[in-house]
Short mmCIF file of C-alpha atoms in Angstrom, two decimals:
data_model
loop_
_atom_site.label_atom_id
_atom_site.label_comp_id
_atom_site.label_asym_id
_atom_site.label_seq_id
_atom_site.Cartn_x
_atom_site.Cartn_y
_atom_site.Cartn_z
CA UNK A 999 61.67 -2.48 -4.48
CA UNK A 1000 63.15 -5.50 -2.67
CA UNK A 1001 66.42 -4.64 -0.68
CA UNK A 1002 68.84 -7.64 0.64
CA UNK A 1003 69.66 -8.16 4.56
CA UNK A 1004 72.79 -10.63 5.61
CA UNK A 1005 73.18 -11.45 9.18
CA UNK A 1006 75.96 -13.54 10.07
CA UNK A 1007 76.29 -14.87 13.50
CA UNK A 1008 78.88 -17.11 15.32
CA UNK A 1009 76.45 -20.27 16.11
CA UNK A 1010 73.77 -21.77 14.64
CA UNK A 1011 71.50 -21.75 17.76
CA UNK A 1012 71.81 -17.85 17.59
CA UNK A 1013 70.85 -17.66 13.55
CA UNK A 1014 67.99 -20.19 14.43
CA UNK A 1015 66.48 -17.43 17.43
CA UNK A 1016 66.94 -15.18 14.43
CA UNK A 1017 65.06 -16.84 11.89
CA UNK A 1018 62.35 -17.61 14.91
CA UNK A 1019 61.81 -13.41 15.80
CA UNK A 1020 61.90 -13.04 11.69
CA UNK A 1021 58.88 -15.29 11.26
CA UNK A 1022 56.89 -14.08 14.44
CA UNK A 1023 57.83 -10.74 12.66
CA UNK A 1024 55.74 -11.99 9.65
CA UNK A 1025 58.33 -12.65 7.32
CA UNK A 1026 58.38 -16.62 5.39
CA UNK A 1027 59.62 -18.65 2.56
CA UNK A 1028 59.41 -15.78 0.33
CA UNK A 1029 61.97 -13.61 2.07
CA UNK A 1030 64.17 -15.89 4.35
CA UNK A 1031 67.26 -17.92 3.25
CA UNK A 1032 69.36 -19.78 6.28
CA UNK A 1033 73.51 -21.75 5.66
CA UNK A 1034 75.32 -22.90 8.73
CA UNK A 1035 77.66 -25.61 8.75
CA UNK A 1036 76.97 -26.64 12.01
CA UNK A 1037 74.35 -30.11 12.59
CA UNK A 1038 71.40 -29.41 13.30
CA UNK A 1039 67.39 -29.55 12.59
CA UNK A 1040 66.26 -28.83 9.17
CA UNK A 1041 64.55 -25.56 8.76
CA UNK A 1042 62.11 -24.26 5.70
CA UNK A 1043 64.64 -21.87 4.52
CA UNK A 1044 68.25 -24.07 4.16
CA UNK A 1045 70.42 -23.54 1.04
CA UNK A 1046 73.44 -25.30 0.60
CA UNK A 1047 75.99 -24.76 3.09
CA UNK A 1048 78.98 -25.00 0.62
CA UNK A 1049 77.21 -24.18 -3.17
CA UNK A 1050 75.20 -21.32 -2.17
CA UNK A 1051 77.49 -19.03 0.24
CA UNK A 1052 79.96 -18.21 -2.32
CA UNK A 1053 80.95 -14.84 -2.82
CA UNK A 1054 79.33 -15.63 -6.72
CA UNK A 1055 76.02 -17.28 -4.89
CA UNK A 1056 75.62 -14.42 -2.53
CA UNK A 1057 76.20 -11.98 -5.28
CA UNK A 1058 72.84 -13.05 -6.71
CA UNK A 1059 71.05 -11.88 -3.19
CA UNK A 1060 72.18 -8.21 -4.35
CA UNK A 1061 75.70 -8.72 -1.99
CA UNK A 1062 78.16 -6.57 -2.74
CA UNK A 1063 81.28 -8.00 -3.45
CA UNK A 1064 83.54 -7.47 -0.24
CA UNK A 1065 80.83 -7.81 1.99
CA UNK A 1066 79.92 -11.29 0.31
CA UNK A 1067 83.80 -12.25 0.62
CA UNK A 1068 83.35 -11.92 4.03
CA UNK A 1069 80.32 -13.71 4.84
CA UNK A 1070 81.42 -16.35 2.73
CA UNK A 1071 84.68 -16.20 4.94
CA UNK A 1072 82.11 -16.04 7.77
CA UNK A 1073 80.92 -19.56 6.75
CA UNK A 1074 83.85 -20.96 5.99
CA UNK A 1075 85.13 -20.27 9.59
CA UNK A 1076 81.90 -21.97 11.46
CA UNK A 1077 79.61 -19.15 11.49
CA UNK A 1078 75.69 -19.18 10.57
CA UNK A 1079 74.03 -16.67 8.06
CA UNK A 1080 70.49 -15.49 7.54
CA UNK A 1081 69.52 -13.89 4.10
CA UNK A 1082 66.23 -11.58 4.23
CA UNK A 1083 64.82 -10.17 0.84
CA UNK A 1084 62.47 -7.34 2.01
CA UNK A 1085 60.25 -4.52 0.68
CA UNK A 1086 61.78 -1.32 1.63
CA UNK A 1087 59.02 -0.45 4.06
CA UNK A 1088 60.08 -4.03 5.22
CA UNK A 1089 63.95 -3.17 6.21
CA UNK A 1090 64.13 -1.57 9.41
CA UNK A 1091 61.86 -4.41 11.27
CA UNK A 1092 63.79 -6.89 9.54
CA UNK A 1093 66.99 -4.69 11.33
CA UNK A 1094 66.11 -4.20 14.45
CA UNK A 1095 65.50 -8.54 14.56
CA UNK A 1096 69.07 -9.01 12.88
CA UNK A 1097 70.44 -6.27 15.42
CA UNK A 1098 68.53 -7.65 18.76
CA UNK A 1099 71.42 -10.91 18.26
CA UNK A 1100 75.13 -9.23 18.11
CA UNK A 1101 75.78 -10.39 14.99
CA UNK A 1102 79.00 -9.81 13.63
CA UNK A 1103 79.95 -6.90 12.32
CA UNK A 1104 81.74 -6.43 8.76
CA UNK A 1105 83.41 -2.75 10.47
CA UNK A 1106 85.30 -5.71 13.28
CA UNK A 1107 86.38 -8.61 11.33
CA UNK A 1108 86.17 -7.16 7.44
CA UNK A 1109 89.86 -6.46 7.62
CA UNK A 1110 91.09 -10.22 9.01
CA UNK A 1111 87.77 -12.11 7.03
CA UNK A 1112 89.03 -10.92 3.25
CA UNK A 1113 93.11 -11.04 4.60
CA UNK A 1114 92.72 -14.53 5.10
CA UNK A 1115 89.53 -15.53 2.79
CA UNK A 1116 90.24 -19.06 1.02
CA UNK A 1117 86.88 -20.10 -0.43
CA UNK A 1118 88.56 -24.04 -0.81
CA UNK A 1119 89.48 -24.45 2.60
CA UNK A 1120 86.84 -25.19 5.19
CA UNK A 1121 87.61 -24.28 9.13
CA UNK A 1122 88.37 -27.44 11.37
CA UNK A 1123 86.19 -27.90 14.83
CA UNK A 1124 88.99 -26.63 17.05
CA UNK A 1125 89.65 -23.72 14.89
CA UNK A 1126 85.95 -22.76 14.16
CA UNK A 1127 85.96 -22.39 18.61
CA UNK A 1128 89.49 -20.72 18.40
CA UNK A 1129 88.24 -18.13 15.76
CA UNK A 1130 85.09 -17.36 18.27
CA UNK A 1131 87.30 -17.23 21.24
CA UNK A 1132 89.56 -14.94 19.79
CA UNK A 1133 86.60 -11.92 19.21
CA UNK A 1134 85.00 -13.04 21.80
CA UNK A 1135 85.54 -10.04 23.93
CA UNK A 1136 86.61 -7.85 20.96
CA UNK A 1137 83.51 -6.04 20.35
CA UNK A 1138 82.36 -5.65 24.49
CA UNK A 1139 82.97 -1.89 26.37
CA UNK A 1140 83.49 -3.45 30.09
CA UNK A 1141 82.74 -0.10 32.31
CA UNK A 1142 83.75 -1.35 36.06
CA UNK A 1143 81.43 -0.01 38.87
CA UNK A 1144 83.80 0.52 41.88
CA UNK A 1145 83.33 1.64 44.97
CA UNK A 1146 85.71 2.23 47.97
CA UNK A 1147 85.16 0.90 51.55
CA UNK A 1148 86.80 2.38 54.82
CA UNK A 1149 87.61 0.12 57.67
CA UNK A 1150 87.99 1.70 60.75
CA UNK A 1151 89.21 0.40 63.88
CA UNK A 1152 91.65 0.80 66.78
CA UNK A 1153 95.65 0.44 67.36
CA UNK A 1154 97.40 1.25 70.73
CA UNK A 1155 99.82 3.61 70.82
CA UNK A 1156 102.57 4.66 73.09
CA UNK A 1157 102.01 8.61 73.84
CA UNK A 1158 104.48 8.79 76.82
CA UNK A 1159 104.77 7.15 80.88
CA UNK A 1160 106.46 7.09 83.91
CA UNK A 1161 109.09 5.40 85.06
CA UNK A 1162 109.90 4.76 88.50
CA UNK A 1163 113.75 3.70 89.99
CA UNK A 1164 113.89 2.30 93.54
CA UNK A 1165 117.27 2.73 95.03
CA UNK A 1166 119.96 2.51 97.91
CA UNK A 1167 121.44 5.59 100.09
CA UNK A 1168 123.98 5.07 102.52
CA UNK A 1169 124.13 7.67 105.65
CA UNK A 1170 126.01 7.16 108.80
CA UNK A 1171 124.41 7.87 112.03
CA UNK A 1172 126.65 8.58 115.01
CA UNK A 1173 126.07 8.72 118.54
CA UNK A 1174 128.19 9.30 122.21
CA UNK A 1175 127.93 6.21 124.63
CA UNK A 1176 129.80 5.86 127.55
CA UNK A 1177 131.39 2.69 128.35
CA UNK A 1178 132.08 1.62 132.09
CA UNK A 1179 135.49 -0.66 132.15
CA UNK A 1180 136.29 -2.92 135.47
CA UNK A 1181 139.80 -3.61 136.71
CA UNK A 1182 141.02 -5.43 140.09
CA UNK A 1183 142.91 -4.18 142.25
CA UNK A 1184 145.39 -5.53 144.96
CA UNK A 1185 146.51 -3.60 147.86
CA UNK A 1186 149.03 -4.75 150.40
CA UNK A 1187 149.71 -3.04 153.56
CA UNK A 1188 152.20 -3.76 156.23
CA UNK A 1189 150.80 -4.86 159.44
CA UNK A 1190 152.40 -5.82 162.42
CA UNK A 1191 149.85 -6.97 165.08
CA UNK A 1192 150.03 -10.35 167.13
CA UNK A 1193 147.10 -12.49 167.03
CA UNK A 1194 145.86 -14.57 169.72
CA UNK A 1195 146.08 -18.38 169.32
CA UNK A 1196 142.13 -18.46 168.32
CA UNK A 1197 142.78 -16.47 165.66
CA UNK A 1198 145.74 -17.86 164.49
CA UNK A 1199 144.33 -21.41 163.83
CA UNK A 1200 141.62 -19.02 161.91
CA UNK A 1201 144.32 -17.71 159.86
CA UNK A 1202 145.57 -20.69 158.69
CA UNK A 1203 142.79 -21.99 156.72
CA UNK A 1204 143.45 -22.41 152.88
CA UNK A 1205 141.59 -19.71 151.07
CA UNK A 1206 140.78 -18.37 147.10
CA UNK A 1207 139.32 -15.06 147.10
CA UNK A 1208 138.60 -14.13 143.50
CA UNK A 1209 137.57 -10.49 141.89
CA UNK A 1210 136.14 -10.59 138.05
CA UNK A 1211 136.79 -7.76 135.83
CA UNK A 1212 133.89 -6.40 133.56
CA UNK A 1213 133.48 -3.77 131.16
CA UNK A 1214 131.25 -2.85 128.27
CA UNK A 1215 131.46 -2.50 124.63
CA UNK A 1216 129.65 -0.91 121.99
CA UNK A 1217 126.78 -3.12 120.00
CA UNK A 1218 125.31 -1.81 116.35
CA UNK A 1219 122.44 -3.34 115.31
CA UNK A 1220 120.54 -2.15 112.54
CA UNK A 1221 116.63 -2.08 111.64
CA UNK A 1222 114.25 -1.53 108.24
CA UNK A 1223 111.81 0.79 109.04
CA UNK A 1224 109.44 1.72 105.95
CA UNK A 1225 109.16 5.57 106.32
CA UNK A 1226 106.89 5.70 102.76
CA UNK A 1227 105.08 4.30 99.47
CA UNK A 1228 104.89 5.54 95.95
CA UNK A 1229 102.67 3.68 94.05
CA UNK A 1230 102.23 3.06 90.05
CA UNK A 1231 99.97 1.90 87.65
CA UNK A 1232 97.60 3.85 84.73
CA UNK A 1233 94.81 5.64 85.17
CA UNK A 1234 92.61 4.72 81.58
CA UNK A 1235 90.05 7.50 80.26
CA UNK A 1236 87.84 6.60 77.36
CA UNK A 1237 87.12 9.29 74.64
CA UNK A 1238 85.08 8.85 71.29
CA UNK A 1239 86.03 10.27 68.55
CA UNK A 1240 84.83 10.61 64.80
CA UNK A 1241 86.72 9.08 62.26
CA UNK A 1242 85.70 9.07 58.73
CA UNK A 1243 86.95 9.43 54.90
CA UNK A 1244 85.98 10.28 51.78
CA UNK A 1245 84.76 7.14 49.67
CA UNK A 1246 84.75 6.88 45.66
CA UNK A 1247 82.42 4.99 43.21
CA UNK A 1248 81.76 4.99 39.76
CA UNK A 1249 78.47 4.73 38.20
CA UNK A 1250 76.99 4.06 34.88
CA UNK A 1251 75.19 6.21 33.19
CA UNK A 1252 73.66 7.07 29.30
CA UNK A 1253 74.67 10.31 28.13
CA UNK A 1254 72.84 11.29 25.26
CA UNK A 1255 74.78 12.99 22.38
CA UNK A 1256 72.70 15.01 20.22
CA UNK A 1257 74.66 14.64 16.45
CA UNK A 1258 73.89 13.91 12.86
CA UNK A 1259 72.96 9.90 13.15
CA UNK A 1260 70.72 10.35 15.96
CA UNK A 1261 69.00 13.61 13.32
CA UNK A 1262 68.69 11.16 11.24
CA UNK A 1263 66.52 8.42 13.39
CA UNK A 1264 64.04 10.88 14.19
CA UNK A 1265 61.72 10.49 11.09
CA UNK A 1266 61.81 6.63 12.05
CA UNK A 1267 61.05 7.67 15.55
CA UNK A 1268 58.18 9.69 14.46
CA UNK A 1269 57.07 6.69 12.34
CA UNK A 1270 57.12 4.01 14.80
CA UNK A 1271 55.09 6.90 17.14
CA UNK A 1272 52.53 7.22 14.32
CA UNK A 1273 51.87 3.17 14.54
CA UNK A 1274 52.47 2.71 18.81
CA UNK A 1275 51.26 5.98 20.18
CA UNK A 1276 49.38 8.23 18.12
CA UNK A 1277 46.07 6.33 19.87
CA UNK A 1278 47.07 7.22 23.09
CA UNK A 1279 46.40 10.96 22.79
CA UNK A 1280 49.65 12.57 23.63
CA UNK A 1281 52.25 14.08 21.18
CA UNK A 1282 55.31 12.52 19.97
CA UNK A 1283 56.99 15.69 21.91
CA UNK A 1284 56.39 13.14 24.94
CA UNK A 1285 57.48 10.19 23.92
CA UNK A 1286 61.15 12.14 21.75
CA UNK A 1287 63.11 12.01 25.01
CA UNK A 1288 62.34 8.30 25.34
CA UNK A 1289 63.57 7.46 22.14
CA UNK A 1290 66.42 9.55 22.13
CA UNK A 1291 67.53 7.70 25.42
CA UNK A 1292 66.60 3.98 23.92
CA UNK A 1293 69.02 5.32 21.14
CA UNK A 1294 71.72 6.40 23.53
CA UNK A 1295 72.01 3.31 25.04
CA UNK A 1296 72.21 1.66 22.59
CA UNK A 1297 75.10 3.32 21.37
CA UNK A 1298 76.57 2.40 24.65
CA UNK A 1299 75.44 -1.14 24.93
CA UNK A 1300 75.93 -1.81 21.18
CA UNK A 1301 77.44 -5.46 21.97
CA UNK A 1302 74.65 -6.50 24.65
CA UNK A 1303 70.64 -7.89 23.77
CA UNK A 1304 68.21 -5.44 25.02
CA UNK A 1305 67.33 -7.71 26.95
CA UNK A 1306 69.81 -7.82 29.11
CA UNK A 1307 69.85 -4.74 29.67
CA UNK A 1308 66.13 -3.52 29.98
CA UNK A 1309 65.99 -3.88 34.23
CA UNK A 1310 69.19 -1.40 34.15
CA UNK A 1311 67.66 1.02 31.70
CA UNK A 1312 64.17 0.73 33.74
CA UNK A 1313 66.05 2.12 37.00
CA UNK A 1314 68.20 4.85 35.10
CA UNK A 1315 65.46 6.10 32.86
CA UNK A 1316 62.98 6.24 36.07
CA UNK A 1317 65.63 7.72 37.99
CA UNK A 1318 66.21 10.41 35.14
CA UNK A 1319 62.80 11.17 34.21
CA UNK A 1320 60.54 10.35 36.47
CA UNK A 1321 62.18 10.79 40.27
CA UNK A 1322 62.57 7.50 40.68
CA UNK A 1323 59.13 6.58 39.85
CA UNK A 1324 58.93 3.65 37.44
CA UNK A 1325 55.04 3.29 37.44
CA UNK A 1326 55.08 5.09 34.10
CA UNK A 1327 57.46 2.67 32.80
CA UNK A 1328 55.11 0.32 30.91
CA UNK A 1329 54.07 3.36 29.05
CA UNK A 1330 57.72 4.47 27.34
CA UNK A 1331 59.25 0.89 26.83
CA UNK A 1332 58.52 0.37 23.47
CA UNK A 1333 59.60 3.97 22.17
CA UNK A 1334 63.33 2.95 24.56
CA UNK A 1335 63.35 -0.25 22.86
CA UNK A 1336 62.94 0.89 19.74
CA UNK A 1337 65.47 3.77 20.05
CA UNK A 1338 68.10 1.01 21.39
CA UNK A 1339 67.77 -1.48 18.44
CA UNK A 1340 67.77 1.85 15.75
CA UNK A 1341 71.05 2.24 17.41
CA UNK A 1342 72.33 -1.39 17.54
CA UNK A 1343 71.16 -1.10 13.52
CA UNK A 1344 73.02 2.11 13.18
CA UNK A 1345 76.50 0.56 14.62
#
């Protein structure tokens, strides 16, 4: 029985990489159809951009009638659709290509899509890259990885000093002198004595007999003597000490969640073992935990390409599983990869 798979994505180069994976997949012109209103190359699988996305066309494919609104609405607003008609052992490799390219999703834009569906009007340029910009981050989980940092340095700081005043005292210092004083004197005394004629010319000679007075006083005179120092400046010791804080950081990590949808991948798990593995000799027991994780994150990742993620999921799975040793890598990638596009599927 033949079961019918719509992908509708936001630009024709995506839908193109889609059709591309679908052929290397082994599907052809028997299963693939392929409407975008963009320019672009021919391809072996166009239908008519305008006549054949109606919700009446796609209703033909087996579309029910909601979901065919809204990839007509899809069209209508610049986006690019790929039709597969598969076998039902066919549909989940057909899935996991449609999955591996984000396309968009019915549970995001269903509401908006059928609000505003007018199957005569037909989206302008600018509002086909308004209408993109505007879910562009709609359907991405941003988890931040942050870590703190500590600086750590040094700052001077007053702790205390000294401070020194210079100033003046006043003492008065005493001390006894004795002080010798001069004073002339004049004495007369009476004399009555006859002198002979010798001495009387002698006598009367002009004369000036003069006596100075002297005395002393008391001097000051004062003298700077230094008697002492004090002296002042900083003595500087150097001590080390430990400084330190605690630091945060978040990391990302898969948590598997063991619940009814990821139940029901395991008989596709144990199918896709059967085809990859069951050569190698070991049991699916070893490869389970590598699906279960592939299915995890893709739960988590459900808006990225494996792709893009694959180095990230190396590291963590390695880290998880294997101590850090990704030698064994190579031989769990497909069952991880598989797991994460049964999840993208799933969502």
């Amino acid at each position: 029985m033949a079961k019918t798979i719509v992908g509708l994505y936001d630009d024709r180069a995506t839908a193109h990489t889609v059709l591309t994976d679908l052929e290397s997949a082994g599907f052809g012109q028997d299963h693939l159809r392929f409407a975008s209103p963009e320019n672009g190359d021919a391809t072996d699988y166009d239908i008519d951009v305008t006549n054949d996305t109606t919700p009446a066309a796609l209703g033909k494919y087996g579309v029910a009638d909601d979901e065919a609104r809204f990839y007509s609405e899809g069209v209508r607003r610049g986006g690019s659709i790929v039709i597969a008609r598969v076998h039902d052992g066919d549909v989940e490799r057909a899935v996991d290509v449609m999955a591996g390219h984000n396309p968009v999703r019915f549970e995001d834009r269903g509401a908006d899509y059928l609000a505003d569906y007018d199957e005569a009007r037909t989206y302008t340029a600018d509002q086909v890259v308004e209408n993109r910009n505007r879910y562009a981050d709609k359907s991405k989980q941003r988890l931040q990885e942050i870590e703190e940092h500590l600086k750590i340095g040094k700052r001077d700081v007053v702790r205390g000093g000294v401070r020194v005043n210079q100033y003046v005292e006043t003492d008065v210092e005493e001390e006894t002198l004795r002080l010798r004083e001069e004073e002339a004197v004049v004495d007369r005394t009476a004399i009555n004595r006859e002198l002979t004629p010798e001495q009387a010319d002698a006598a009367f000679e002009a004369k000036t007999v003069e006596v100075v007075e002297t005395g002393q006083e008391a001097v000051v005179e004062k003298t700077a003597v230094v008697t002492g120092e004090v002296a002042v400046g900083k003595d500087v010791n150097v001590r080390e000490e430990v400084v330190g804080g605690e630091v945060r950081s978040t990391r990302v990590e898969v948590e598997q969640i063991e619940g009814e949808v990821l139940t029901a991948a395991t008989p596709a798990f144990r199918e896709h073992y059967t085809t990859a593995y069951a050569s190698t000799g070991r049991d699916f027991s070893d490869y389970e935990p590598a699906y279960k994780y592939g299915y995890a994150a893709g739960q988590t990742y459900s808006d990225r390409d494996y792709a893009a993620v694959e180095n990230d999921l190396r590291s963590d799975y390695s880290t998880r599983y294997n101590d850090g040793d990704d030698s064994v890598w190579d031989d769990f990638k497909d069952a991880v990869r598989h797991g994460y596009n049964k999840a993208k599927a799933a969502v």
